[in-house]
């Protein structure tokens, strides 16, 4: 089989890129699992934006929100909604969050806390426009767009060989041999192992496990109730139940893992302590794997030494909120490399009309995400994060 672009991985990252590329060039996706997005996005539920981000990620989130809004305008009203988000903690914690996310101080936000928790809260802050995305619906939106544009998705096709041939690559995946001009490594937690197979230097990506749980309630909550972020957890309504999730993740290995009972119990205890809601039985719980770059930023662009090997990995716990913008950016880089007129497809996320003055310019974004960038010793994405509860 021959194609212009072969994408390894069918999470929301790979699907959104395929949807952006397919109107302009041939695309094939290979996926090790039997269904798309099995390991990652499908277990993300409705995801709120991360609590704190460096400027590059804020620019990507803003552009992604614009792209999702465009999809909503096309009738995909089930993809997302906005929800007020409340942060509570010490003055130092909230000051850091406010400085990083342009939040507004909201002294009345402690009203969502129990009396005991409120006594331990010196200040709170809030934002009214946190984007809550239905990750499964967004994944299906991009999958359908990719299939409608002619993308071939090959399941149960684990990559086992990769070799440079002429001006491209020959990839062995499952029972298939696929020749492609560009290979996109969108394999999530398996991105570094894929690089090893291709004899490409790894990026040092670190998988993290994030546990979430939904508990039943004796009485339903106001569906518009703000999301509360406090002591390393985020708490918000989820249908007739209450969703509780860890803000930070714990380092782990790639692969499916069932949620640990102790982690779920810690989430239950945090919800009881902070909100006082009477929780019923556990409705469901899951642990999703997110992979971060060494500096907390995604890795996006052509490898510095292996021609035709394109990195699209390390999006972290905010993958749902940056994938649309990264797909737009990556599609532009790939189509440029292939000499294909991209129109508006490759517009840099920071170049949108809504770019704020504190966001980096397009050149800085490309440099910050490049696989050949210099990585600082301290991960910038961890600044200001509270301790995980699991």
Short mmCIF file of C-alpha atoms in Angstrom, two decimals, residues 190-343:
data_model
loop_
_atom_site.label_atom_id
_atom_site.label_comp_id
_atom_site.label_asym_id
_atom_site.label_seq_id
_atom_site.Cartn_x
_atom_site.Cartn_y
_atom_site.Cartn_z
CA UNK A 190 3.99 4.68 22.63
CA UNK A 191 5.62 7.53 20.69
CA UNK A 192 9.13 6.88 22.01
CA UNK A 193 8.88 3.09 21.43
CA UNK A 194 7.79 3.82 17.85
CA UNK A 195 10.86 6.02 17.44
CA UNK A 196 13.06 3.16 18.65
CA UNK A 197 11.55 0.86 16.00
CA UNK A 198 12.32 3.52 13.39
CA UNK A 199 15.89 4.01 14.71
CA UNK A 200 15.04 7.63 15.55
CA UNK A 201 16.31 9.34 18.70
CA UNK A 202 13.61 9.37 21.38
CA UNK A 203 12.19 12.55 22.93
CA UNK A 204 12.10 11.35 26.54
CA UNK A 205 8.31 11.48 26.75
CA UNK A 206 6.79 10.53 30.11
CA UNK A 207 3.41 8.77 30.37
CA UNK A 208 1.25 9.86 33.32
CA UNK A 209 -1.85 8.15 34.66
CA UNK A 210 -4.91 10.23 35.51
CA UNK A 211 -7.73 8.68 37.54
CA UNK A 212 -11.31 9.94 37.58
CA UNK A 213 -14.53 8.64 39.09
CA UNK A 214 -18.24 9.42 38.89
CA UNK A 215 -20.32 8.87 42.03
CA UNK A 216 -24.08 8.76 42.36
CA UNK A 217 -25.88 11.43 44.39
CA UNK A 218 -28.95 11.34 46.61
CA UNK A 219 -30.21 14.49 44.92
CA UNK A 220 -29.24 15.90 41.52
CA UNK A 221 -27.10 19.02 41.33
CA UNK A 222 -27.65 22.12 39.29
CA UNK A 223 -26.12 21.10 35.92
CA UNK A 224 -24.62 24.60 35.65
CA UNK A 225 -22.88 24.39 39.02
CA UNK A 226 -19.27 25.63 38.79
CA UNK A 227 -16.40 23.18 38.68
CA UNK A 228 -14.32 23.33 41.86
CA UNK A 229 -10.53 22.95 41.81
CA UNK A 230 -9.00 22.47 45.24
CA UNK A 231 -6.29 20.30 46.84
CA UNK A 232 -5.33 18.58 43.61
CA UNK A 233 -8.81 17.58 42.44
CA UNK A 234 -11.50 18.97 40.16
CA UNK A 235 -15.14 18.35 41.10
CA UNK A 236 -18.17 19.04 38.91
CA UNK A 237 -21.59 17.65 37.94
CA UNK A 238 -21.69 14.81 35.44
CA UNK A 239 -25.21 13.93 34.39
CA UNK A 240 -27.01 12.82 37.55
CA UNK A 241 -23.72 12.19 39.36
CA UNK A 242 -20.60 13.95 40.57
CA UNK A 243 -17.29 13.65 38.72
CA UNK A 244 -14.09 13.84 40.75
CA UNK A 245 -10.70 13.74 39.03
CA UNK A 246 -7.08 14.31 39.92
CA UNK A 247 -5.56 17.48 38.46
CA UNK A 248 -2.06 16.07 38.24
CA UNK A 249 -1.07 12.60 37.12
CA UNK A 250 1.35 10.01 38.42
CA UNK A 251 4.20 8.73 36.24
CA UNK A 252 3.55 5.28 34.81
CA UNK A 253 4.00 3.06 31.80
CA UNK A 254 2.14 3.02 28.51
CA UNK A 255 -0.83 0.69 28.36
CA UNK A 256 -4.28 0.12 29.76
CA UNK A 257 -4.52 0.11 33.53
CA UNK A 258 -7.59 -0.30 35.71
CA UNK A 259 -8.17 2.43 38.30
CA UNK A 260 -6.69 1.53 41.68
CA UNK A 261 -9.25 1.23 44.46
CA UNK A 262 -7.16 3.43 46.75
CA UNK A 263 -7.08 6.21 44.15
CA UNK A 264 -10.87 6.05 43.75
CA UNK A 265 -11.35 6.12 47.52
CA UNK A 266 -9.08 9.17 47.77
CA UNK A 267 -11.26 10.92 45.20
CA UNK A 268 -14.40 10.05 47.17
CA UNK A 269 -12.85 11.34 50.39
CA UNK A 270 -11.79 14.59 48.74
CA UNK A 271 -15.29 15.22 47.41
CA UNK A 272 -16.86 14.58 50.81
CA UNK A 273 -14.37 16.82 52.61
CA UNK A 274 -14.62 19.72 50.19
CA UNK A 275 -18.29 19.76 49.25
CA UNK A 276 -20.22 17.73 51.80
CA UNK A 277 -22.35 16.16 49.05
CA UNK A 278 -23.88 12.84 50.05
CA UNK A 279 -22.28 10.44 47.62
CA UNK A 280 -23.92 7.21 46.55
CA UNK A 281 -22.44 4.19 44.82
CA UNK A 282 -19.54 4.44 42.41
CA UNK A 283 -21.02 4.71 38.93
CA UNK A 284 -17.78 4.32 36.98
CA UNK A 285 -14.07 5.02 37.25
CA UNK A 286 -11.20 4.98 34.81
CA UNK A 287 -7.51 5.72 34.50
CA UNK A 288 -6.35 7.39 31.31
CA UNK A 289 -2.75 7.66 30.16
CA UNK A 290 -1.45 11.08 29.11
CA UNK A 291 2.07 11.69 27.83
CA UNK A 292 4.04 14.88 28.39
CA UNK A 293 7.15 16.27 26.81
CA UNK A 294 10.11 16.71 29.13
CA UNK A 295 9.33 20.42 29.46
CA UNK A 296 5.58 19.91 29.63
CA UNK A 297 5.03 21.00 26.02
CA UNK A 298 3.98 18.89 23.03
CA UNK A 299 6.55 17.78 20.47
CA UNK A 300 5.43 18.82 16.99
CA UNK A 301 7.45 18.90 13.79
CA UNK A 302 9.84 16.99 11.57
CA UNK A 303 12.68 15.19 13.30
CA UNK A 304 16.00 16.97 13.05
CA UNK A 305 17.86 13.97 11.60
CA UNK A 306 15.35 11.42 10.27
CA UNK A 307 13.89 12.87 7.07
CA UNK A 308 10.15 12.40 6.74
CA UNK A 309 9.63 11.41 10.39
CA UNK A 310 7.12 13.81 11.97
CA UNK A 311 6.51 14.05 15.72
CA UNK A 312 3.01 14.79 17.07
CA UNK A 313 3.12 13.70 20.69
CA UNK A 314 3.34 14.79 24.32
CA UNK A 315 0.10 16.78 24.56
CA UNK A 316 -0.37 15.89 28.22
CA UNK A 317 -3.60 16.04 30.21
CA UNK A 318 -4.91 18.86 28.01
CA UNK A 319 -4.81 16.86 24.77
CA UNK A 320 -8.49 17.44 24.01
CA UNK A 321 -8.03 21.20 24.28
CA UNK A 322 -4.96 21.51 22.08
CA UNK A 323 -5.48 18.76 19.48
CA UNK A 324 -7.50 20.89 17.01
CA UNK A 325 -4.89 23.65 16.96
CA UNK A 326 -1.98 21.22 16.78
CA UNK A 327 -3.65 19.41 13.88
CA UNK A 328 -3.99 22.70 12.02
CA UNK A 329 -0.36 23.55 12.70
CA UNK A 330 0.98 20.08 11.85
CA UNK A 331 -1.06 19.90 8.64
CA UNK A 332 0.45 23.17 7.49
CA UNK A 333 4.00 21.96 8.15
CA UNK A 334 3.43 18.66 6.34
CA UNK A 335 1.66 20.18 3.34
CA UNK A 336 4.40 22.80 3.04
CA UNK A 337 7.02 20.04 3.06
CA UNK A 338 5.07 18.23 0.33
CA UNK A 339 4.77 21.40 -1.75
CA UNK A 340 0.95 21.42 -1.53
CA UNK A 341 -1.04 24.65 -1.42
CA UNK A 342 -2.67 24.61 2.00
CA UNK A 343 -4.93 27.65 1.85
#
